[in-house]
Amino acid sequence: MKKYDEVSVVRQLNNVDAVIGINPASKVIKVAKNSAIGNRTSGKIDFLSHYCGYHVEIVDVIQQQKERDEEIAAKKAAKKAAHKAKFAEDNTFKGITRAVDKRMRTIKRK
């Protein structure tokens, strides 16, 4: 077996695209499902899991991306609705008078 130390292996695995993330505090390694992992990377993951007490989680990246896209779309829709509601108020009599009052105050200052 090659001599490894935990810190250098974690640092090297952070540069690998197939490894999504390593959390040294909770000792969890997240690996992308259906990703190509070479022999060296596989050996380093085995070292961390067998000798250092890390746990390997295989994560479906496509599913995570879909969930993230849905979350972003929901945020955009909420922001758009809030923006629409704001402009709906500005078109009412109250909104128009407030805009005119604000404009009059700026004219008086000049």
PDB file of C-alpha atoms in Angstrom:
ATOM      1  CA  MET A   1       0.000   0.000   0.000  1.00  0.00           C
ATOM      2  CA  LYS A   2       1.179   3.479  -0.783  1.00  0.00           C
ATOM      3  CA  LYS A   3       1.809   5.750   2.190  1.00  0.00           C
ATOM      4  CA  TYR A   4      -0.828   8.461   2.308  1.00  0.00           C
ATOM      5  CA  ASP A   5      -1.738  11.078   4.841  1.00  0.00           C
ATOM      6  CA  GLU A   6      -5.304  12.270   5.273  1.00  0.00           C
ATOM      7  CA  VAL A   7      -4.745  15.990   4.657  1.00  0.00           C
ATOM      8  CA  SER A   8      -2.873  15.610   1.371  1.00  0.00           C
ATOM      9  CA  VAL A   9      -5.355  13.030   0.055  1.00  0.00           C
ATOM     10  CA  VAL A  10      -8.311  15.299   0.860  1.00  0.00           C
ATOM     11  CA  ARG A  11      -6.547  18.212  -0.835  1.00  0.00           C
ATOM     12  CA  GLN A  12      -5.830  16.132  -3.954  1.00  0.00           C
ATOM     13  CA  LEU A  13      -9.367  14.728  -4.151  1.00  0.00           C
ATOM     14  CA  ASN A  14     -10.834  18.242  -4.024  1.00  0.00           C
ATOM     15  CA  ASN A  15      -9.281  18.803  -7.478  1.00  0.00           C
ATOM     16  CA  VAL A  16     -10.983  15.742  -9.012  1.00  0.00           C
ATOM     17  CA  ASP A  17     -14.157  16.469 -11.025  1.00  0.00           C
ATOM     18  CA  ALA A  18     -15.859  13.195 -10.075  1.00  0.00           C
ATOM     19  CA  VAL A  19     -15.616  14.039  -6.364  1.00  0.00           C
ATOM     20  CA  ILE A  20     -18.327  16.591  -5.605  1.00  0.00           C
ATOM     21  CA  GLY A  21     -17.161  17.415  -2.122  1.00  0.00           C
ATOM     22  CA  ILE A  22     -15.347  16.213   0.961  1.00  0.00           C
ATOM     23  CA  ASN A  23     -16.371  17.274   4.445  1.00  0.00           C
ATOM     24  CA  PRO A  24     -13.514  16.485   6.854  1.00  0.00           C
ATOM     25  CA  ALA A  25     -15.592  17.462   9.906  1.00  0.00           C
ATOM     26  CA  SER A  26     -18.351  14.908   9.284  1.00  0.00           C
ATOM     27  CA  LYS A  27     -15.998  12.596   7.313  1.00  0.00           C
ATOM     28  CA  VAL A  28     -18.204  12.287   4.234  1.00  0.00           C
ATOM     29  CA  ILE A  29     -17.031  11.974   0.628  1.00  0.00           C
ATOM     30  CA  LYS A  30     -19.633  12.768  -2.061  1.00  0.00           C
ATOM     31  CA  VAL A  31     -18.957  11.139  -5.424  1.00  0.00           C
ATOM     32  CA  ALA A  32     -20.972  11.746  -8.607  1.00  0.00           C
ATOM     33  CA  LYS A  33     -22.972   8.771  -9.850  1.00  0.00           C
ATOM     34  CA  ASN A  34     -21.898   7.418 -13.280  1.00  0.00           C
ATOM     35  CA  SER A  35     -18.592   9.333 -13.189  1.00  0.00           C
ATOM     36  CA  ALA A  36     -15.276   8.008 -14.444  1.00  0.00           C
ATOM     37  CA  ILE A  37     -12.907   7.493 -11.515  1.00  0.00           C
ATOM     38  CA  GLY A  38      -9.341   6.360 -12.157  1.00  0.00           C
ATOM     39  CA  ASN A  39      -7.299   3.845 -10.183  1.00  0.00           C
ATOM     40  CA  ARG A  40      -5.401   6.480  -8.187  1.00  0.00           C
ATOM     41  CA  THR A  41      -8.563   8.322  -7.203  1.00  0.00           C
ATOM     42  CA  SER A  42     -10.241   5.051  -6.306  1.00  0.00           C
ATOM     43  CA  GLY A  43      -7.249   4.105  -4.152  1.00  0.00           C
ATOM     44  CA  LYS A  44      -7.336   7.430  -2.328  1.00  0.00           C
ATOM     45  CA  ILE A  45     -11.068   7.113  -1.679  1.00  0.00           C
ATOM     46  CA  ASP A  46     -10.499   3.569  -0.380  1.00  0.00           C
ATOM     47  CA  PHE A  47      -7.716   4.822   1.906  1.00  0.00           C
ATOM     48  CA  LEU A  48      -9.986   7.487   3.387  1.00  0.00           C
ATOM     49  CA  SER A  49     -12.920   5.111   3.788  1.00  0.00           C
ATOM     50  CA  HIS A  50     -11.022   2.110   5.221  1.00  0.00           C
ATOM     51  CA  TYR A  51      -8.250   3.733   7.281  1.00  0.00           C
ATOM     52  CA  CYS A  52      -9.554   7.186   8.182  1.00  0.00           C
ATOM     53  CA  GLY A  53     -13.230   6.430   8.863  1.00  0.00           C
ATOM     54  CA  TYR A  54     -14.770   8.359   5.972  1.00  0.00           C
ATOM     55  CA  HIS A  55     -18.121   7.362   4.449  1.00  0.00           C
ATOM     56  CA  VAL A  56     -18.724   7.469   0.703  1.00  0.00           C
ATOM     57  CA  GLU A  57     -22.025   8.826  -0.642  1.00  0.00           C
ATOM     58  CA  ILE A  58     -22.878   8.351  -4.311  1.00  0.00           C
ATOM     59  CA  VAL A  59     -24.886  11.385  -5.413  1.00  0.00           C
ATOM     60  CA  ASP A  60     -27.094  11.653  -8.502  1.00  0.00           C
ATOM     61  CA  VAL A  61     -25.922  14.970  -9.924  1.00  0.00           C
ATOM     62  CA  ILE A  62     -28.693  15.154 -12.537  1.00  0.00           C
ATOM     63  CA  GLN A  63     -31.408  14.841  -9.879  1.00  0.00           C
ATOM     64  CA  GLN A  64     -29.718  17.529  -7.753  1.00  0.00           C
ATOM     65  CA  GLN A  65     -29.510  19.843 -10.772  1.00  0.00           C
ATOM     66  CA  LYS A  66     -33.233  19.353 -11.498  1.00  0.00           C
ATOM     67  CA  GLU A  67     -34.127  20.169  -7.884  1.00  0.00           C
ATOM     68  CA  ARG A  68     -31.884  23.243  -7.955  1.00  0.00           C
ATOM     69  CA  ASP A  69     -33.453  24.405 -11.248  1.00  0.00           C
ATOM     70  CA  GLU A  70     -36.959  24.007  -9.788  1.00  0.00           C
ATOM     71  CA  GLU A  71     -35.917  25.988  -6.720  1.00  0.00           C
ATOM     72  CA  ILE A  72     -34.475  28.787  -8.860  1.00  0.00           C
ATOM     73  CA  ALA A  73     -37.619  28.872 -11.033  1.00  0.00           C
ATOM     74  CA  ALA A  74     -39.812  29.156  -7.928  1.00  0.00           C
ATOM     75  CA  LYS A  75     -37.700  32.052  -6.619  1.00  0.00           C
ATOM     76  CA  LYS A  76     -37.901  33.828  -9.979  1.00  0.00           C
ATOM     77  CA  ALA A  77     -41.686  33.393 -10.091  1.00  0.00           C
ATOM     78  CA  ALA A  78     -42.046  34.774  -6.566  1.00  0.00           C
ATOM     79  CA  LYS A  79     -39.824  37.737  -7.400  1.00  0.00           C
ATOM     80  CA  LYS A  80     -41.794  38.415 -10.596  1.00  0.00           C
ATOM     81  CA  ALA A  81     -45.110  38.282  -8.704  1.00  0.00           C
ATOM     82  CA  ALA A  82     -43.798  40.688  -6.063  1.00  0.00           C
ATOM     83  CA  HIS A  83     -42.544  43.030  -8.776  1.00  0.00           C
ATOM     84  CA  LYS A  84     -45.931  42.904 -10.526  1.00  0.00           C
ATOM     85  CA  ALA A  85     -47.747  43.605  -7.268  1.00  0.00           C
ATOM     86  CA  LYS A  86     -45.509  46.617  -6.632  1.00  0.00           C
ATOM     87  CA  PHE A  87     -46.283  48.137 -10.019  1.00  0.00           C
ATOM     88  CA  ALA A  88     -49.983  47.341  -9.661  1.00  0.00           C
ATOM     89  CA  GLU A  89     -49.992  49.511  -6.534  1.00  0.00           C
ATOM     90  CA  ASP A  90     -48.172  52.326  -8.348  1.00  0.00           C
ATOM     91  CA  ASN A  91     -50.951  52.510 -10.956  1.00  0.00           C
ATOM     92  CA  THR A  92     -53.645  53.115  -8.338  1.00  0.00           C
ATOM     93  CA  PHE A  93     -54.698  56.595  -7.257  1.00  0.00           C
ATOM     94  CA  LYS A  94     -52.692  56.265  -4.043  1.00  0.00           C
ATOM     95  CA  GLY A  95     -49.552  55.284  -5.938  1.00  0.00           C
ATOM     96  CA  ILE A  96     -49.935  58.110  -8.441  1.00  0.00           C
ATOM     97  CA  THR A  97     -50.442  60.755  -5.764  1.00  0.00           C
ATOM     98  CA  ARG A  98     -47.419  59.444  -3.869  1.00  0.00           C
ATOM     99  CA  ALA A  99     -45.299  59.685  -7.034  1.00  0.00           C
ATOM    100  CA  VAL A 100     -46.534  63.240  -7.714  1.00  0.00           C
ATOM    101  CA  ASP A 101     -45.817  64.274  -4.105  1.00  0.00           C
ATOM    102  CA  LYS A 102     -42.314  62.863  -4.336  1.00  0.00           C
ATOM    103  CA  ARG A 103     -41.693  64.704  -7.617  1.00  0.00           C
ATOM    104  CA  MET A 104     -42.992  67.978  -6.132  1.00  0.00           C
ATOM    105  CA  ARG A 105     -40.623  67.636  -3.163  1.00  0.00           C
ATOM    106  CA  THR A 106     -37.643  67.200  -5.474  1.00  0.00           C
ATOM    107  CA  ILE A 107     -38.693  70.242  -7.516  1.00  0.00           C
ATOM    108  CA  LYS A 108     -39.003  72.376  -4.368  1.00  0.00           C
ATOM    109  CA  ARG A 109     -35.485  71.414  -3.261  1.00  0.00           C
ATOM    110  CA  LYS A 110     -34.003  72.728  -6.496  1.00  0.00           C
TER     111      LYS A 110
END
